[in-house]
CSV table of C-alpha atoms in Angstrom, one decimal:
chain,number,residue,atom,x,y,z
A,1,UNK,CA,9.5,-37.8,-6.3
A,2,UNK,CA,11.7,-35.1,-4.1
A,3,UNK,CA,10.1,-32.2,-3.1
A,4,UNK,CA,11.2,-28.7,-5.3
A,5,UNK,CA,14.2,-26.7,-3.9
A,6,UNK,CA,12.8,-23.4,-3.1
A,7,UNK,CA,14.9,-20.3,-2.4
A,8,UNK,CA,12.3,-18.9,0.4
A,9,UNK,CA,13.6,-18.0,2.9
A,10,UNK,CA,11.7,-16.4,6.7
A,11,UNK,CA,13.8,-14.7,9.6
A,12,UNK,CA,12.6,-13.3,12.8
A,13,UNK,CA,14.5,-9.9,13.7
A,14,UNK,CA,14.5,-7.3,16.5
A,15,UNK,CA,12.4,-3.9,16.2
A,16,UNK,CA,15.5,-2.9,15.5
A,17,UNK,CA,16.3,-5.1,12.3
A,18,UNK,CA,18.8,-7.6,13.9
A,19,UNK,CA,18.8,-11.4,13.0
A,20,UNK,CA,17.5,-13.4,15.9
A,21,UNK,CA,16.9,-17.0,14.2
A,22,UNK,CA,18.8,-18.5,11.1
A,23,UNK,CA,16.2,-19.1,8.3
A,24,UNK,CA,13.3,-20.9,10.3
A,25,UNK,CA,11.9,-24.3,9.0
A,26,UNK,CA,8.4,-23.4,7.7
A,27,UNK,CA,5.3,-25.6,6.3
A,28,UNK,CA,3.3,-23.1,4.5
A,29,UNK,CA,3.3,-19.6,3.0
A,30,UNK,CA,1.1,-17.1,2.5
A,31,UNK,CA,2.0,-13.6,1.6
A,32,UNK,CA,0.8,-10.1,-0.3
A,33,UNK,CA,2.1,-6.8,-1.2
A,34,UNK,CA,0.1,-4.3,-2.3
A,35,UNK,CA,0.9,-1.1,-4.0
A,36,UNK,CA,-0.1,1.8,-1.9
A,37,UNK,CA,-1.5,-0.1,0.6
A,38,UNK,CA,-0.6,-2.5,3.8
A,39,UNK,CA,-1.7,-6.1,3.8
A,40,UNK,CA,-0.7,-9.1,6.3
A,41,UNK,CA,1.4,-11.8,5.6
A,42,UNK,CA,1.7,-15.5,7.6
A,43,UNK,CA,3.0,-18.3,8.0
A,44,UNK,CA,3.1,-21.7,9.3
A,45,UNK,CA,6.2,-23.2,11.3
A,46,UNK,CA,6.7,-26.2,13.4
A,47,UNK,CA,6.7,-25.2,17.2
A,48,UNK,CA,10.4,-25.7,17.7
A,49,UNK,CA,12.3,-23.8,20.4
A,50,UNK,CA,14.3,-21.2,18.5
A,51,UNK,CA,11.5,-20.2,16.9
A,52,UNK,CA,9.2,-19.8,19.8
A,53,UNK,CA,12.0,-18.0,21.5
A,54,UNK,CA,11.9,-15.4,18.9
A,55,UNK,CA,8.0,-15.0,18.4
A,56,UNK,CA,8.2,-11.7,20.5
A,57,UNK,CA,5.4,-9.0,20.3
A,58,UNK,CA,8.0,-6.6,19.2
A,59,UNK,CA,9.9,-9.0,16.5
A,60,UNK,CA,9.8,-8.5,12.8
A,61,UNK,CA,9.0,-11.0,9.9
A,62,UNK,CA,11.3,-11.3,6.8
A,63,UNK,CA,11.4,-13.1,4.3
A,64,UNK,CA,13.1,-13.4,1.2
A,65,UNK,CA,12.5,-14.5,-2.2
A,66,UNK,CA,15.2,-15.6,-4.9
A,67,UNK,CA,18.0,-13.7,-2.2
A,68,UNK,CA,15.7,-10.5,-2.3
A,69,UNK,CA,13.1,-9.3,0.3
A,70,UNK,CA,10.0,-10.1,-0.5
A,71,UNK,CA,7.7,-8.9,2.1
A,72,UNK,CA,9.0,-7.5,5.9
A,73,UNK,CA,7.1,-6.2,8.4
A,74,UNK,CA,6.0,-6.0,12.3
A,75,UNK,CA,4.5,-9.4,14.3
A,76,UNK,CA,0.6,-8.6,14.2
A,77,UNK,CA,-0.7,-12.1,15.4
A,78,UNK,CA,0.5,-15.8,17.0
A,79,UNK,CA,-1.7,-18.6,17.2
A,80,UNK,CA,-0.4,-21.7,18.5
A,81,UNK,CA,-1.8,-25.3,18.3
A,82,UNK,CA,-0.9,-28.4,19.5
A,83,UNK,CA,-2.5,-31.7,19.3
A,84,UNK,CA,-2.5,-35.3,20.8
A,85,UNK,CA,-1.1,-37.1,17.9
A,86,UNK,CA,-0.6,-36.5,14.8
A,87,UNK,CA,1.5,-33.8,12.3
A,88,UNK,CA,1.0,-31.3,15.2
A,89,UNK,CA,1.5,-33.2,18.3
A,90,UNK,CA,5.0,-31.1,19.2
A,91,UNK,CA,3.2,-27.8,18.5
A,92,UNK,CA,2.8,-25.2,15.4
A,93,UNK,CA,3.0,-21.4,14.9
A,94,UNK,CA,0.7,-19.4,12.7
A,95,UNK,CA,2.1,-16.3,12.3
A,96,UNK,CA,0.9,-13.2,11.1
A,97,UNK,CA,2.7,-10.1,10.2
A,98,UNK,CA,2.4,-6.7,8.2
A,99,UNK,CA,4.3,-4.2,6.3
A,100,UNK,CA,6.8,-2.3,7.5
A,101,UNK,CA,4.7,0.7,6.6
A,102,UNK,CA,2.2,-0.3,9.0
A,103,UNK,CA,4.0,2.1,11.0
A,104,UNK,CA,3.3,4.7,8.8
A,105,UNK,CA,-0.4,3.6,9.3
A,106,UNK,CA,0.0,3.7,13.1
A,107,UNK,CA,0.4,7.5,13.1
A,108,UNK,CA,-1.3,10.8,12.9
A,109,UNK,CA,-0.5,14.2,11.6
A,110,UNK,CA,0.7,16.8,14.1
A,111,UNK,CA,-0.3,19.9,13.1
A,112,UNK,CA,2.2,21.1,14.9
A,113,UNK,CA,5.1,18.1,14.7
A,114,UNK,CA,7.4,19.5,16.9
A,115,UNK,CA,5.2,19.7,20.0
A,116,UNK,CA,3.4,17.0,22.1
A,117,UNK,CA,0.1,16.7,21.2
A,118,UNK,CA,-1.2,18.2,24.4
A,119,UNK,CA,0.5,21.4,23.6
A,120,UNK,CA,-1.0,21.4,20.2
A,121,UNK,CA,-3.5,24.7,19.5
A,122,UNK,CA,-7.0,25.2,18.2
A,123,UNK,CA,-5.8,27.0,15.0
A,124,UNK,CA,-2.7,25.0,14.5
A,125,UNK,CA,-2.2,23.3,11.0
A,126,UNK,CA,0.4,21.5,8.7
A,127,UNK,CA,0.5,23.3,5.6
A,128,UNK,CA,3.0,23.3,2.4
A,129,UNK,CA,3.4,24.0,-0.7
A,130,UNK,CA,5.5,21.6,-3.1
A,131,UNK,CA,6.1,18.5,-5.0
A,132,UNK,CA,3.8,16.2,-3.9
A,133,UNK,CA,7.1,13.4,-3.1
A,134,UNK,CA,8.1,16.3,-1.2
A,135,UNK,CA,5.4,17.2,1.0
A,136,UNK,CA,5.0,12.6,1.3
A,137,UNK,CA,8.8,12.4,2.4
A,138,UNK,CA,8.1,15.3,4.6
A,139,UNK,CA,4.8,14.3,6.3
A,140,UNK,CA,6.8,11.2,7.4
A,141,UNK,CA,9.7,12.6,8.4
A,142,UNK,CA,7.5,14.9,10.7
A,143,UNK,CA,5.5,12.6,12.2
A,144,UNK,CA,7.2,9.3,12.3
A,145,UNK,CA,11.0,10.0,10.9
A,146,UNK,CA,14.6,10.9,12.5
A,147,UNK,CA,12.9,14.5,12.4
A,148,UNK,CA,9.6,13.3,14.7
A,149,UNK,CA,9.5,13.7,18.5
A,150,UNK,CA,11.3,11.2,20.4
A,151,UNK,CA,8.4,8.8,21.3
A,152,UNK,CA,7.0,8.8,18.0
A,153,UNK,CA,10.2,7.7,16.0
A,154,UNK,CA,9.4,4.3,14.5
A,155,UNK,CA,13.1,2.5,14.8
A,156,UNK,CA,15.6,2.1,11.8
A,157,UNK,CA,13.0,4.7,10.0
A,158,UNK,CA,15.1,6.8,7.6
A,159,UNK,CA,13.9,8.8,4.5
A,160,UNK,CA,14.7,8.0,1.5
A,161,UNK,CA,14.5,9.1,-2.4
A,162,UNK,CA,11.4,10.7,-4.2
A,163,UNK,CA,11.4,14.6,-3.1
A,164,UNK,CA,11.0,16.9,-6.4
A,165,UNK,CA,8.4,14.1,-8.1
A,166,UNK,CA,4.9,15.0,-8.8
A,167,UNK,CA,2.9,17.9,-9.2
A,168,UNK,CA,3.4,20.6,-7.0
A,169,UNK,CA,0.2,21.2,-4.4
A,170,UNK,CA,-0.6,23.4,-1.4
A,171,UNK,CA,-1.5,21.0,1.1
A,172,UNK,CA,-2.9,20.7,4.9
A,173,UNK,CA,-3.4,18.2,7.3
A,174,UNK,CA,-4.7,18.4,11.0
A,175,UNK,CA,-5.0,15.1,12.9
A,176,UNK,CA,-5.4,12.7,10.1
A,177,UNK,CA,-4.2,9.4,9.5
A,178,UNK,CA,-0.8,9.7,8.1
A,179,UNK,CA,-1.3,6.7,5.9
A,180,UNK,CA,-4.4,8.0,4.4
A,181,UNK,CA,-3.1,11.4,3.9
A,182,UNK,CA,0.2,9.2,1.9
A,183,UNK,CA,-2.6,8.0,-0.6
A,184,UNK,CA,-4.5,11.2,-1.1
A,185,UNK,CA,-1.1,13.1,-2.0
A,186,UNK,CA,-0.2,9.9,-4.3
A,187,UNK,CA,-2.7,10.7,-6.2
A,188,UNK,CA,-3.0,14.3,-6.3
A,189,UNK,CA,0.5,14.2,-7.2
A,190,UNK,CA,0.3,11.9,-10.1
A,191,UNK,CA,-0.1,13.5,-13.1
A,192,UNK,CA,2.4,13.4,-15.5
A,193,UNK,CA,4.1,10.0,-14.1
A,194,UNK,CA,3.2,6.7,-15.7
A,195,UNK,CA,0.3,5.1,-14.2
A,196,UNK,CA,-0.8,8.5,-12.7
A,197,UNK,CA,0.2,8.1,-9.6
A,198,UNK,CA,3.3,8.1,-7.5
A,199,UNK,CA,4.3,4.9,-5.6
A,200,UNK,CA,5.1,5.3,-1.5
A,201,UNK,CA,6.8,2.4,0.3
A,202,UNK,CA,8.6,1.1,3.3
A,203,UNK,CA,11.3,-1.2,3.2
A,204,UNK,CA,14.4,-2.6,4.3
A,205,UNK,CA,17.6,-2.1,3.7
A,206,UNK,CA,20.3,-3.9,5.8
A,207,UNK,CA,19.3,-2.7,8.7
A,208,UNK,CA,17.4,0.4,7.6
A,209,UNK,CA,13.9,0.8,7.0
A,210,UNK,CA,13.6,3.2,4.3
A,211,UNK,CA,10.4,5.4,3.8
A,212,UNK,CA,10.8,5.8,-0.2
A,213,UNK,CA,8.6,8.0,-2.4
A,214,UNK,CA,8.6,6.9,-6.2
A,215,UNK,CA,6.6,6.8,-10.3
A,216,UNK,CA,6.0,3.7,-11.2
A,217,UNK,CA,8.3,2.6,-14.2
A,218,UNK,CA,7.3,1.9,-17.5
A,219,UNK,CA,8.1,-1.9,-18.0
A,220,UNK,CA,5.2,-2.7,-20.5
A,221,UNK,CA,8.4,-4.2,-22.9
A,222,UNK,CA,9.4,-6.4,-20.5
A,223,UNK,CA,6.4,-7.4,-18.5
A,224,UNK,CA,4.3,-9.0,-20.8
A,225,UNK,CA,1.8,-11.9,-20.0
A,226,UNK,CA,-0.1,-13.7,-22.4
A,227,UNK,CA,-1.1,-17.2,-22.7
A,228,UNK,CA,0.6,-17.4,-25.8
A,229,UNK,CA,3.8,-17.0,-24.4
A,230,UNK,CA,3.3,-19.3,-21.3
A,231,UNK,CA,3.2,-16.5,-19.0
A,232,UNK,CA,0.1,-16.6,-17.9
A,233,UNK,CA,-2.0,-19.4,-16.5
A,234,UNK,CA,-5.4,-18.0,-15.8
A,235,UNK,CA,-6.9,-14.2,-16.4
A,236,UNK,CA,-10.3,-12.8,-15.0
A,237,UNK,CA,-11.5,-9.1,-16.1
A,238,UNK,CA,-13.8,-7.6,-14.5
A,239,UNK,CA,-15.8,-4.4,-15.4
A,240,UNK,CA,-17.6,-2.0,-13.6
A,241,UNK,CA,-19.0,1.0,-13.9
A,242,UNK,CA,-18.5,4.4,-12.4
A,243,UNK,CA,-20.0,5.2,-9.4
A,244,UNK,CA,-19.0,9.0,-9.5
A,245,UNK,CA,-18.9,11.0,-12.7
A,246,UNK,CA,-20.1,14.3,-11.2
A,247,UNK,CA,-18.4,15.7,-8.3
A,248,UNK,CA,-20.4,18.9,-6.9
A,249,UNK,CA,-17.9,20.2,-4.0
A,250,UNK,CA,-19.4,22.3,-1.0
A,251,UNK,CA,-16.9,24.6,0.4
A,252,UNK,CA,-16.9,26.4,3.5
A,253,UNK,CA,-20.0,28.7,4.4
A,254,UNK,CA,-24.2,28.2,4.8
A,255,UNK,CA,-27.0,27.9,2.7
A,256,UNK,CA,-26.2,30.1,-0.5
A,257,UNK,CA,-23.4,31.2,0.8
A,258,UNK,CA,-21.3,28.2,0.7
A,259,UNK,CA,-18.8,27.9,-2.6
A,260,UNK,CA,-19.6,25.3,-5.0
A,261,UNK,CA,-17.4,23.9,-7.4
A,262,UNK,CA,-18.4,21.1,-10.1
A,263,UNK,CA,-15.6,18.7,-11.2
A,264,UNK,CA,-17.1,16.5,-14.2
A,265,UNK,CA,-15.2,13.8,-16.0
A,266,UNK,CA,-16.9,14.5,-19.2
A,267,UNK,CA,-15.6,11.2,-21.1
A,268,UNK,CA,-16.7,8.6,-18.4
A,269,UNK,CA,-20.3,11.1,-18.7
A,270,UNK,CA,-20.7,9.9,-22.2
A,271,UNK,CA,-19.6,6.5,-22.2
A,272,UNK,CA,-21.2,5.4,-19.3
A,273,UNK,CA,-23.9,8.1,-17.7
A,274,UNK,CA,-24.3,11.4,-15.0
A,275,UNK,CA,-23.8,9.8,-11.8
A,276,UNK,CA,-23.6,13.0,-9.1
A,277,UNK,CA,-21.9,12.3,-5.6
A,278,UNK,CA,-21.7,15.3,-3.4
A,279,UNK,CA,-18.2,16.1,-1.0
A,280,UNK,CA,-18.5,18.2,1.8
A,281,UNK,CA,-15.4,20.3,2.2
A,282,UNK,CA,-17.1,22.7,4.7
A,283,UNK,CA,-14.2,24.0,6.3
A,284,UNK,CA,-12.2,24.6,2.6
A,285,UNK,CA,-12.7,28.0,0.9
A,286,UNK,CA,-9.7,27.8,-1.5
A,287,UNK,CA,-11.0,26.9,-5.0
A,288,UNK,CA,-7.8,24.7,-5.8
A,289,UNK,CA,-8.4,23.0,-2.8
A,290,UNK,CA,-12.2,22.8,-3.6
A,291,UNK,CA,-11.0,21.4,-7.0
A,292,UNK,CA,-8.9,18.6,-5.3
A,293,UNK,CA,-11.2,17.2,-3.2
A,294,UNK,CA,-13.7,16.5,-6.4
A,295,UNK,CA,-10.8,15.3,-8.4
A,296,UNK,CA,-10.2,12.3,-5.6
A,297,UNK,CA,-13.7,12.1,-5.8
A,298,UNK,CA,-13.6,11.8,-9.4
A,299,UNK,CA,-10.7,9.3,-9.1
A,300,UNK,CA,-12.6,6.8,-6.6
A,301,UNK,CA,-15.9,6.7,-8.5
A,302,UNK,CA,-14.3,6.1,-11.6
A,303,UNK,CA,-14.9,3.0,-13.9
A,304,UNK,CA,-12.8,-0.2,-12.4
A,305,UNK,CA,-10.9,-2.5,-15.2
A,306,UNK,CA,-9.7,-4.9,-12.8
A,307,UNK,CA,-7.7,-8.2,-14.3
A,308,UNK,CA,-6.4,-10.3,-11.8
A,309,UNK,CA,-3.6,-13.0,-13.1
A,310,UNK,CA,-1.3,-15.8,-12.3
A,311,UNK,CA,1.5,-15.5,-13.9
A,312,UNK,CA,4.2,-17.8,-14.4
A,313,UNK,CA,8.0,-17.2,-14.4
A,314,UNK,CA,10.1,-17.8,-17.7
A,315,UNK,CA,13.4,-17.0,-18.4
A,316,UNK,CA,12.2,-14.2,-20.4
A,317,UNK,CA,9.6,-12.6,-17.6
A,318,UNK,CA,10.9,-13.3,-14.0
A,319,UNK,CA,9.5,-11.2,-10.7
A,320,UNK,CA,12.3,-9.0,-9.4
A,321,UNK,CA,13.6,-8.9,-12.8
A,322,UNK,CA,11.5,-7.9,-15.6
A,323,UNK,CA,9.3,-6.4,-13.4
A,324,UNK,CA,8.0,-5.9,-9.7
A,325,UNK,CA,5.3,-3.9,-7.6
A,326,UNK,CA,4.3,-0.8,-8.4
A,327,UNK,CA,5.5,-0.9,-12.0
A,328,UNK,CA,3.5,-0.8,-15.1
A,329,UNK,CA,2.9,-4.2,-17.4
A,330,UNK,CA,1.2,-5.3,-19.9
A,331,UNK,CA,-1.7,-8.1,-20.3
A,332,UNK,CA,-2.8,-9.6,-23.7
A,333,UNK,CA,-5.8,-11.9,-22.6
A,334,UNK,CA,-7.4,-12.0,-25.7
A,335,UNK,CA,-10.0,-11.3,-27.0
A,336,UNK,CA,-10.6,-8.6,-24.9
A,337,UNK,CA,-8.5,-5.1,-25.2
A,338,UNK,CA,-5.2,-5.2,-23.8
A,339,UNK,CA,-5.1,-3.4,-20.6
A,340,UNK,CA,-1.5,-1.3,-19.4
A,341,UNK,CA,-1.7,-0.8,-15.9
A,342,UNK,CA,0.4,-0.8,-12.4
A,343,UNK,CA,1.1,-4.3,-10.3
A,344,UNK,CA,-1.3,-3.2,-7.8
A,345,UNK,CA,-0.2,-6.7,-5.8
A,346,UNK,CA,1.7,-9.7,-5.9
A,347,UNK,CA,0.9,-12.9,-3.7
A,348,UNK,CA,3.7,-15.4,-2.9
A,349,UNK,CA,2.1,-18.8,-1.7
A,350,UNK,CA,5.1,-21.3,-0.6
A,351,UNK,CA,4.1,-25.1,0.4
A,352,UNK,CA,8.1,-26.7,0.2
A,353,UNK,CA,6.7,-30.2,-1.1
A,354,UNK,CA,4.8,-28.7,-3.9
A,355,UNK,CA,6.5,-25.5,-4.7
A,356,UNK,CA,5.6,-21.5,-5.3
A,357,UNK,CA,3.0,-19.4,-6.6
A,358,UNK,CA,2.8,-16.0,-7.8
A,359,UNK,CA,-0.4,-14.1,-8.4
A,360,UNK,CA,-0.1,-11.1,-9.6
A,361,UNK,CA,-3.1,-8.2,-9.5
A,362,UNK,CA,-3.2,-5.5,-12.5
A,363,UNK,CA,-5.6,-3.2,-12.9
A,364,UNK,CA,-7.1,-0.4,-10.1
A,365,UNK,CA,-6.7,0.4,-6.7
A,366,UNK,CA,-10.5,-0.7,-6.0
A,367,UNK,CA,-9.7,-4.2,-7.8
A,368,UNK,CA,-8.5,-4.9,-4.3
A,369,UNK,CA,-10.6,-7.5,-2.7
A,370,UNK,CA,-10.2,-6.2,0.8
A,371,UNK,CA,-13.3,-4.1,1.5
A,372,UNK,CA,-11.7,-2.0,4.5
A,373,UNK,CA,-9.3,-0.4,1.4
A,374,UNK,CA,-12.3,0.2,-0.9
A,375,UNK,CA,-13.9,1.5,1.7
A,376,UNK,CA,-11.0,3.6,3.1
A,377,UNK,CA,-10.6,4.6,-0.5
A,378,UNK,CA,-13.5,6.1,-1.3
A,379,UNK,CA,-13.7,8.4,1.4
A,380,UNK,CA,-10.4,10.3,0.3
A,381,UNK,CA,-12.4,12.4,-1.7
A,382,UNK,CA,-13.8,13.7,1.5
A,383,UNK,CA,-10.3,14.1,3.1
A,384,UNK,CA,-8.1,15.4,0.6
A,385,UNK,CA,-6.7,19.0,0.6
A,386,UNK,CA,-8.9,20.4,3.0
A,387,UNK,CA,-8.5,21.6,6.3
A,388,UNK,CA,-10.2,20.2,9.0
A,389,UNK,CA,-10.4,21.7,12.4
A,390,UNK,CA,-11.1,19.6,15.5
């Protein structure tokens, strides 16, 4: 029996996005996207010399799925093995690489972008008011983009679409991590967009990386999986409850003169119970602001629906076509209630002699298995829309 033709396809590149190996022969792939999020890819290869030529701490991963890019991003890890005998006697590379928005994640906010960060002042701040795309786009522009200081440019980073979408926020930021800030503002920003919050991404684009702020489409028509259909092989839902249903924000101040503001999500109250968490915004006195910060608290305590699936491609439901990440879908697992919610991830695991898999992940942000993400998650609520001074 031949082994499958599969149309997956890895290429090393420069920092700068130019081809330094044809396709590479591979053994084994093992890749993720997440929406909202940075993940790390790898793969195995055969240690032959073009290859290992290329493996260069500042080299790129792509690769393509079906003709389309799949997953690109910066070399984050090389571990090579060779053996006496065997499958590996003439050497292998495992390869790990990340997003492209990893460099988004590699940076701070300025509060002042346009000057080095020793000239930066004690009272010094980024603060706008806008669309929440808008203030995303700008952020990364600022502090990473054509419009960043010299050294901090990340190469081929351009911005793209997604100004004007969201809600419109005041916002600050002083010496935070630029990613984290990306996420707070995504959702802040989300009301009124399917899913309820906006979508950020890097990717490429010939030679381009483009920094892209977006709402999640509606594609609940077209990305359907059920077993009845054949479009699902396995389905696990998972329910927990809230951890937060009671956010009591402290604003700026001492004792009883400090500004509290209580933000309650009064259905998940009933349906579940009270559960209080507490957010110390101690250097916030705006009330809006106030009111943000319990909102993302609101947001990250709230009850998870998680249903991970494997889905399998029919003519009718293909990835790339009828729907990809970020976008909303639908799941009929039966018996349980059908759950509409955003492709939070999508796994691609390529073995060439017994073919592809796609996993894909609906439901929550905190149905993400990697703990640093919950983690990082949950302390948004203490880092949203607040200034910090340091």
């Amino acid at each position: 029996m031949s082994a499958p033709r599969l149309d997956t396809e890895i290429t090393i590149t420069d920092r700068n996005c130019v081809p330094v190996t044809n396709p590479i022969r591979y053994t084994e792939i093992d890749a993720e996207v997440r929406f909202n999020a940075v993940v790390a890819g790898s793969f195995v290869a055969p240690a032959y010399p073009e290859l290992t030529e290329a493996l260069l701490p500042s080299h790129r991963v792509v690769l393509r799925d079906g003709g389309t890019i799949f997953k690109s991003g910066p070399i984050e890890g090389l571990d090579f093995l060779r053996t006496a005998t065997g499958p590996d006697a003439g050497g292998k590379w495992v390869v790990d690489f990340g997003d492209d928005g990893a460099h988004l994640a590699n940076r701070i906010t300025y509060p002042d972008p346009a000057v080095d960060v020793v000239e930066q002042t004690v009272d010094a701040q980024w603060i706008d008011t806008g669309p929440a795309g808008t203030l995303m786009l700008d952020l990364v522009d600022l502090n990473g983009g054509p419009s960043a200081l010299t050294a901090r440019r990340v190469p081929q980073l351009v911005i793209g679409d997604g100004a004007g979408l969201g809600a419109t926020l005041t916002y600050a930021s002083r010496f935070q991590d630029l990613y984290d800030e990306l996420r707070a503002l995504a959702v802040l920003g989300g009301a009124g967009v399917p899913g309820g919050e906006l979508g950020f991404r890097v990717r490429q684009v010939d030679r381009n990386l483009v920094a892209e702020v977006y709402a999640p489409r509606d594609r609940t028509g077209f990305a359907r999986f059920a077993f009845s259909t054949g479009t699902l092989r396995q389905v696990q839902v998972t329910t927990e409850a809230p951890t937060c249903t009671v956010a009591i924000v402290a604003g700026e101040g001492r004792g009883t003169d400090r500004s509290i503001v209580e933000r309650v999500d009064a259905a998940a109250a009933a349906l579940w119970w009270r559960s209080e968490e507490f957010v110390d915004a101690q250097n916030e006195a705006d009330t809006e602001q106030l009111e943000h910060a319990g909102d993302e608290a609101l947001d990250g305590g709230r009850e998870q629906l998680t249903i991970t699936t494997e889905t399998v491609d029919t003519p009718q439901v293909v990835y790339g076509d009828a729907y990809t990440l970020g976008d909303l879908a639908l799941v009929l697992p039966g018996p349980t209630t059908p759950l509409t919610d955003i492709v939070r991830a999508v796994r691609l695991q390529v073995v060439p002699r017994t073919g592809r898999v796609r996993t894909a992940l609906i439901g929550t942000q905190a149905a993400v298995t990697d703990p640093a993400w919950v983690a990082g998650n949950r302390t948004l609520a203490r880092r949203a829309a607040r200034t910090e001074r340091i």
